[in-house]
mmCIF file of C-alpha atoms in Angstrom:
data_model
loop_
_atom_site.group_PDB
_atom_site.id
_atom_site.type_symbol
_atom_site.label_atom_id
_atom_site.label_comp_id
_atom_site.label_asym_id
_atom_site.label_seq_id
_atom_site.Cartn_x
_atom_site.Cartn_y
_atom_site.Cartn_z
ATOM 1 C CA ASP A 1 6.251 18.956 -7.951
ATOM 2 C CA THR A 2 5.443 18.300 -3.930
ATOM 3 C CA GLY A 3 2.593 15.457 -4.876
ATOM 4 C CA VAL A 4 -0.685 15.133 -5.222
ATOM 5 C CA SER A 5 -2.930 18.120 -3.115
ATOM 6 C CA GLN A 6 -6.702 17.277 -2.511
ATOM 7 C CA ASN A 7 -8.490 21.195 -0.742
ATOM 8 C CA PRO A 8 -9.649 21.534 1.972
ATOM 9 C CA ARG A 9 -8.353 19.213 4.013
ATOM 10 C CA HIS A 10 -11.592 19.404 6.334
ATOM 11 C CA LYS A 11 -14.728 19.892 5.149
ATOM 12 C CA ILE A 12 -17.981 20.468 7.159
ATOM 13 C CA THR A 13 -21.537 20.334 6.055
ATOM 14 C CA LYS A 14 -25.049 20.869 6.825
ATOM 15 C CA ARG A 15 -27.219 17.729 5.635
ATOM 16 C CA GLY A 16 -28.592 18.893 1.891
ATOM 17 C CA GLN A 17 -26.303 21.593 1.097
ATOM 18 C CA ASN A 18 -24.041 21.035 -1.531
ATOM 19 C CA VAL A 19 -19.476 20.607 -2.035
ATOM 20 C CA THR A 20 -17.291 20.324 -3.746
ATOM 21 C CA PHE A 21 -13.620 19.071 -3.307
ATOM 22 C CA ARG A 22 -10.206 19.470 -5.551
ATOM 23 C CA CYS A 23 -7.570 17.362 -6.874
ATOM 24 C CA ASP A 24 -4.352 18.935 -8.278
ATOM 25 C CA PRO A 25 -2.405 15.779 -9.111
ATOM 26 C CA ILE A 26 1.151 15.222 -10.285
ATOM 27 C CA SER A 27 1.611 17.714 -13.123
ATOM 28 C CA GLU A 28 2.562 15.089 -15.783
ATOM 29 C CA HIS A 29 0.678 12.107 -14.774
ATOM 30 C CA ASN A 30 -2.285 11.024 -17.298
ATOM 31 C CA ARG A 31 -4.538 8.913 -14.762
ATOM 32 C CA LEU A 32 -6.404 10.546 -12.101
ATOM 33 C CA TYR A 33 -9.047 8.377 -9.269
ATOM 34 C CA TRP A 34 -11.474 9.168 -6.477
ATOM 35 C CA TYR A 35 -12.042 7.028 -3.629
ATOM 36 C CA ARG A 36 -14.103 7.064 -0.527
ATOM 37 C CA GLN A 37 -12.499 5.900 2.858
ATOM 38 C CA THR A 38 -15.363 5.342 6.427
ATOM 39 C CA LEU A 39 -13.689 4.576 9.414
ATOM 40 C CA GLY A 40 -12.120 1.410 9.956
ATOM 41 C CA GLN A 41 -12.376 0.437 6.584
ATOM 42 C CA GLY A 42 -9.934 0.847 2.977
ATOM 43 C CA PRO A 43 -10.726 2.835 0.756
ATOM 44 C CA GLU A 44 -13.142 2.422 -1.644
ATOM 45 C CA PHE A 45 -12.395 3.365 -5.751
ATOM 46 C CA LEU A 46 -15.248 5.781 -7.014
ATOM 47 C CA THR A 47 -14.748 7.001 -10.691
ATOM 48 C CA TYR A 48 -11.160 7.415 -12.517
ATOM 49 C CA PHE A 49 -10.375 9.772 -15.570
ATOM 50 C CA GLN A 50 -7.534 9.851 -18.367
ATOM 51 C CA ASN A 51 -7.042 12.887 -19.348
ATOM 52 C CA GLU A 52 -10.055 14.475 -19.741
ATOM 53 C CA ALA A 53 -12.056 11.326 -20.167
ATOM 54 C CA GLN A 54 -14.046 9.483 -17.642
ATOM 55 C CA LEU A 55 -13.518 6.054 -17.935
ATOM 56 C CA GLU A 56 -14.912 4.350 -15.354
ATOM 57 C CA LYS A 57 -17.612 4.517 -12.470
ATOM 58 C CA SER A 58 -18.235 2.806 -9.489
ATOM 59 C CA ARG A 59 -22.162 1.668 -8.378
ATOM 60 C CA LEU A 60 -20.841 3.677 -5.547
ATOM 61 C CA LEU A 61 -21.095 7.361 -7.387
ATOM 62 C CA SER A 62 -24.805 7.741 -7.066
ATOM 63 C CA ASP A 63 -27.063 10.086 -8.687
ATOM 64 C CA ARG A 64 -25.731 13.252 -6.261
ATOM 65 C CA PHE A 65 -22.205 12.356 -6.869
ATOM 66 C CA SER A 66 -20.444 14.047 -10.207
ATOM 67 C CA ALA A 67 -16.860 14.381 -11.299
ATOM 68 C CA GLU A 68 -14.946 16.748 -13.774
ATOM 69 C CA ARG A 69 -11.395 17.277 -14.740
ATOM 70 C CA PRO A 70 -12.059 19.481 -17.447
ATOM 71 C CA LYS A 71 -8.694 19.786 -18.998
ATOM 72 C CA GLY A 72 -7.183 16.710 -18.051
ATOM 73 C CA SER A 73 -5.106 18.559 -15.165
ATOM 74 C CA PHE A 74 -7.071 19.351 -11.822
ATOM 75 C CA SER A 75 -10.353 17.314 -11.178
ATOM 76 C CA THR A 76 -13.523 18.566 -8.674
ATOM 77 C CA LEU A 77 -15.383 16.391 -7.567
ATOM 78 C CA GLU A 78 -19.551 17.699 -5.777
ATOM 79 C CA ILE A 79 -21.936 16.363 -3.853
ATOM 80 C CA GLN A 80 -24.751 17.431 -4.627
ATOM 81 C CA ARG A 81 -27.742 17.393 -1.332
ATOM 82 C CA THR A 82 -25.353 15.719 0.953
ATOM 83 C CA GLU A 83 -26.939 13.005 3.627
ATOM 84 C CA GLN A 84 -24.910 12.136 6.746
ATOM 85 C CA GLY A 85 -23.953 8.665 4.749
ATOM 86 C CA ASP A 86 -22.006 10.743 2.766
ATOM 87 C CA SER A 87 -19.295 11.478 5.810
ATOM 88 C CA ALA A 88 -15.830 10.424 5.077
ATOM 89 C CA MET A 89 -12.407 10.632 3.720
ATOM 90 C CA TYR A 90 -12.547 11.484 0.316
ATOM 91 C CA LEU A 91 -9.267 10.521 -1.683
ATOM 92 C CA CYS A 92 -7.756 11.476 -5.262
ATOM 93 C CA ALA A 93 -5.320 9.300 -6.207
ATOM 94 C CA SER A 94 -2.622 10.074 -9.823
ATOM 95 C CA SER A 95 -0.498 7.800 -11.868
ATOM 96 C CA LEU A 96 1.103 8.195 -15.286
ATOM 97 C CA GLU A 97 0.329 5.234 -17.228
ATOM 98 C CA ARG A 98 3.650 3.246 -18.879
ATOM 99 C CA GLY A 99 1.564 -0.023 -20.356
ATOM 100 C CA GLU A 100 1.717 -2.001 -17.283
ATOM 101 C CA ASN A 101 0.524 -1.913 -13.120
ATOM 102 C CA THR A 102 2.488 1.630 -12.097
ATOM 103 C CA GLU A 103 1.828 3.029 -8.650
ATOM 104 C CA ALA A 104 -0.817 5.468 -7.614
ATOM 105 C CA PHE A 105 0.004 8.918 -5.647
ATOM 106 C CA PHE A 106 -2.558 9.654 -3.062
ATOM 107 C CA GLY A 107 -2.807 12.890 -1.618
ATOM 108 C CA GLN A 108 -3.829 13.694 2.118
ATOM 109 C CA GLY A 109 -7.528 13.253 1.242
ATOM 110 C CA THR A 110 -10.490 16.132 2.205
ATOM 111 C CA ARG A 111 -12.535 14.650 4.974
ATOM 112 C CA LEU A 112 -16.105 15.899 5.078
ATOM 113 C CA THR A 113 -19.027 15.714 8.348
ATOM 114 C CA VAL A 114 -22.702 16.119 7.282
ATOM 115 C CA VAL A 115 -24.272 17.321 10.514
ATOM 116 C CA ASP B 1 -11.582 -8.582 -8.754
ATOM 117 C CA ALA B 2 -10.197 -12.181 -7.383
ATOM 118 C CA LYS B 3 -10.135 -11.306 -2.926
ATOM 119 C CA THR B 4 -7.130 -11.122 -0.830
ATOM 120 C CA THR B 5 -6.499 -12.501 3.081
ATOM 121 C CA GLN B 6 -4.830 -11.217 5.563
ATOM 122 C CA PRO B 7 -4.604 -10.854 8.978
ATOM 123 C CA ASN B 8 -5.975 -7.972 10.623
ATOM 124 C CA SER B 9 -3.539 -7.046 13.070
ATOM 125 C CA MET B 10 0.298 -7.525 13.747
ATOM 126 C CA GLU B 11 3.289 -7.157 16.373
ATOM 127 C CA SER B 12 6.820 -6.164 16.567
ATOM 128 C CA ASN B 13 8.989 -4.910 18.271
ATOM 129 C CA GLU B 14 11.596 -2.076 16.785
ATOM 130 C CA GLU B 15 14.892 -2.648 15.208
ATOM 131 C CA GLU B 16 13.277 -6.657 13.655
ATOM 132 C CA PRO B 17 12.065 -7.438 10.394
ATOM 133 C CA VAL B 18 8.386 -7.697 10.252
ATOM 134 C CA HIS B 19 6.558 -10.948 7.491
ATOM 135 C CA LEU B 20 3.367 -9.268 6.710
ATOM 136 C CA PRO B 21 1.531 -12.473 5.293
ATOM 137 C CA CYS B 22 -1.717 -12.085 2.566
ATOM 138 C CA ASN B 23 -3.508 -15.361 1.222
ATOM 139 C CA HIS B 24 -4.562 -14.747 -2.604
ATOM 140 C CA SER B 25 -5.786 -18.256 -3.385
ATOM 141 C CA THR B 26 -8.079 -17.491 -6.880
ATOM 142 C CA ILE B 27 -5.435 -15.208 -7.803
ATOM 143 C CA SER B 28 -5.671 -15.562 -11.929
ATOM 144 C CA GLY B 29 -2.279 -15.745 -13.827
ATOM 145 C CA THR B 30 -2.461 -11.878 -15.569
ATOM 146 C CA ASP B 31 -3.417 -10.385 -11.669
ATOM 147 C CA TYR B 32 -0.579 -8.530 -10.199
ATOM 148 C CA ILE B 33 -0.130 -8.482 -6.341
ATOM 149 C CA HIS B 34 0.747 -4.638 -5.096
ATOM 150 C CA TRP B 35 1.447 -3.340 -1.513
ATOM 151 C CA TYR B 36 0.033 -0.047 -0.338
ATOM 152 C CA ARG B 37 0.327 1.080 3.421
ATOM 153 C CA GLN B 38 -0.837 3.831 4.786
ATOM 154 C CA LEU B 39 0.278 5.794 7.806
ATOM 155 C CA PRO B 40 -2.376 7.865 9.928
ATOM 156 C CA SER B 41 -4.008 10.636 8.979
ATOM 157 C CA GLN B 42 -2.374 9.956 5.504
ATOM 158 C CA GLY B 43 -3.707 8.577 2.142
ATOM 159 C CA PRO B 44 -2.652 5.227 1.127
ATOM 160 C CA GLU B 45 0.893 5.078 0.061
ATOM 161 C CA TYR B 46 3.089 2.475 -2.681
ATOM 162 C CA VAL B 47 5.241 -0.195 -1.649
ATOM 163 C CA ILE B 48 5.891 -2.826 -4.170
ATOM 164 C CA HIS B 49 4.221 -4.692 -6.498
ATOM 165 C CA GLY B 50 5.142 -7.891 -8.108
ATOM 166 C CA LEU B 51 3.780 -10.955 -10.780
ATOM 167 C CA THR B 52 6.009 -14.297 -10.049
ATOM 168 C CA SER B 53 9.377 -13.287 -8.771
ATOM 169 C CA ASN B 54 10.878 -12.192 -5.536
ATOM 170 C CA VAL B 55 10.857 -8.338 -5.816
ATOM 171 C CA ASN B 56 13.019 -6.005 -3.463
ATOM 172 C CA ASN B 57 13.577 -1.887 -3.486
ATOM 173 C CA ARG B 58 14.475 0.352 -0.821
ATOM 174 C CA MET B 59 10.949 -0.022 1.043
ATOM 175 C CA ALA B 60 10.355 -3.697 1.583
ATOM 176 C CA SER B 61 10.847 -6.816 -0.043
ATOM 177 C CA LEU B 62 7.938 -9.364 -1.836
ATOM 178 C CA ALA B 63 8.233 -12.706 -1.365
ATOM 179 C CA ILE B 64 6.119 -14.553 -3.701
ATOM 180 C CA ALA B 65 4.875 -18.208 -3.428
ATOM 181 C CA GLU B 66 5.688 -20.831 -6.302
ATOM 182 C CA ASP B 67 2.094 -21.161 -6.801
ATOM 183 C CA ARG B 68 0.873 -17.676 -6.208
ATOM 184 C CA LYS B 69 -1.590 -18.625 -3.721
ATOM 185 C CA SER B 70 0.210 -16.471 -0.806
ATOM 186 C CA SER B 71 2.628 -13.607 -0.579
ATOM 187 C CA THR B 72 5.163 -11.523 2.327
ATOM 188 C CA LEU B 73 6.006 -8.176 2.524
ATOM 189 C CA ILE B 74 8.908 -8.330 4.212
ATOM 190 C CA LEU B 75 10.501 -5.540 6.254
ATOM 191 C CA HIS B 76 14.022 -5.990 6.926
ATOM 192 C CA ARG B 77 14.344 -3.661 9.863
ATOM 193 C CA ALA B 78 11.059 -2.605 11.172
ATOM 194 C CA THR B 79 10.916 1.650 12.755
ATOM 195 C CA LEU B 80 8.329 3.014 14.937
ATOM 196 C CA ARG B 81 7.325 5.135 11.200
ATOM 197 C CA ASP B 82 6.742 1.840 9.940
ATOM 198 C CA ALA B 83 3.564 1.937 11.959
ATOM 199 C CA ALA B 84 0.427 1.842 9.634
ATOM 200 C CA VAL B 85 -2.431 -0.465 7.998
ATOM 201 C CA TYR B 86 -0.723 -2.940 5.541
ATOM 202 C CA TYR B 87 -2.585 -3.888 1.895
ATOM 203 C CA CYS B 88 -2.198 -6.584 0.005
ATOM 204 C CA ILE B 89 -4.095 -5.828 -3.124
ATOM 205 C CA LEU B 90 -4.070 -7.808 -6.619
ATOM 206 C CA ARG B 91 -4.960 -5.488 -10.126
ATOM 207 C CA GLY B 92 -5.897 -7.397 -12.692
ATOM 208 C CA PHE B 93 -3.542 -6.201 -16.122
ATOM 209 C CA GLY B 94 -5.700 -3.090 -17.788
ATOM 210 C CA ASN B 95 -7.920 -3.063 -14.822
ATOM 211 C CA GLU B 96 -7.248 0.629 -13.513
ATOM 212 C CA LYS B 97 -8.453 0.757 -9.527
ATOM 213 C CA LEU B 98 -7.395 -0.262 -6.931
ATOM 214 C CA THR B 99 -9.513 -2.739 -4.756
ATOM 215 C CA PHE B 100 -8.898 -2.660 -0.725
ATOM 216 C CA GLY B 101 -9.772 -5.245 1.822
ATOM 217 C CA THR B 102 -9.340 -4.415 5.208
ATOM 218 C CA GLY B 103 -5.431 -4.690 5.899
ATOM 219 C CA THR B 104 -3.441 -5.807 7.838
ATOM 220 C CA ARG B 105 -2.404 -2.791 11.702
ATOM 221 C CA LEU B 106 0.752 -3.108 12.027
ATOM 222 C CA THR B 107 1.345 -2.351 16.015
ATOM 223 C CA ILE B 108 5.553 -1.349 16.033
ATOM 224 C CA ILE B 109 6.907 -1.408 19.737
ATOM 225 C CA PRO B 110 9.668 0.138 21.263
#
């Protein structure tokens, strides 16, 4: 297992288009997280899944954003009607629930540029 | 989430120890102290975490003040590869998300 994988690594899209990103977590990890990071800032939490259930969503996740994890394995993050303000690095992370604070493993991210 | 305060930037010479401070005066009794780092063009990477006692692992040591209102991440012998942004994060038990601040940008001088 090579860790958390995100595709594509880079995406350039025109304003108003829809985009979808994919995250493949570490295989035995039951928790999956999405974060967004803009230049000079730390990552901001968007949402997380335990298995296929989406358990928490940030207020940052507007109606144009939707995330799924249909079989409790890979996840997709879709942004509809993209805006220039959506330009950011989108990071996925996964972890294994062990009943205490556990480490999250991050992917390298998908960099979105909306032109 | 309780807030952490870190210096914006620090410099250190290669092969010398580095002490990265973090203040968290509003920490609650169930908050764990986590450290992550982010190398250029990479996602964040877990470094270490602790609750009350000092912790050591292969990457670093974490020294936690007795009143838990501050902590220090110690890199024992900095290398150029340790140049990164270091984030100090408080995470309550059962709180699944990590709340990142702006971190400390560590520069290693050859």
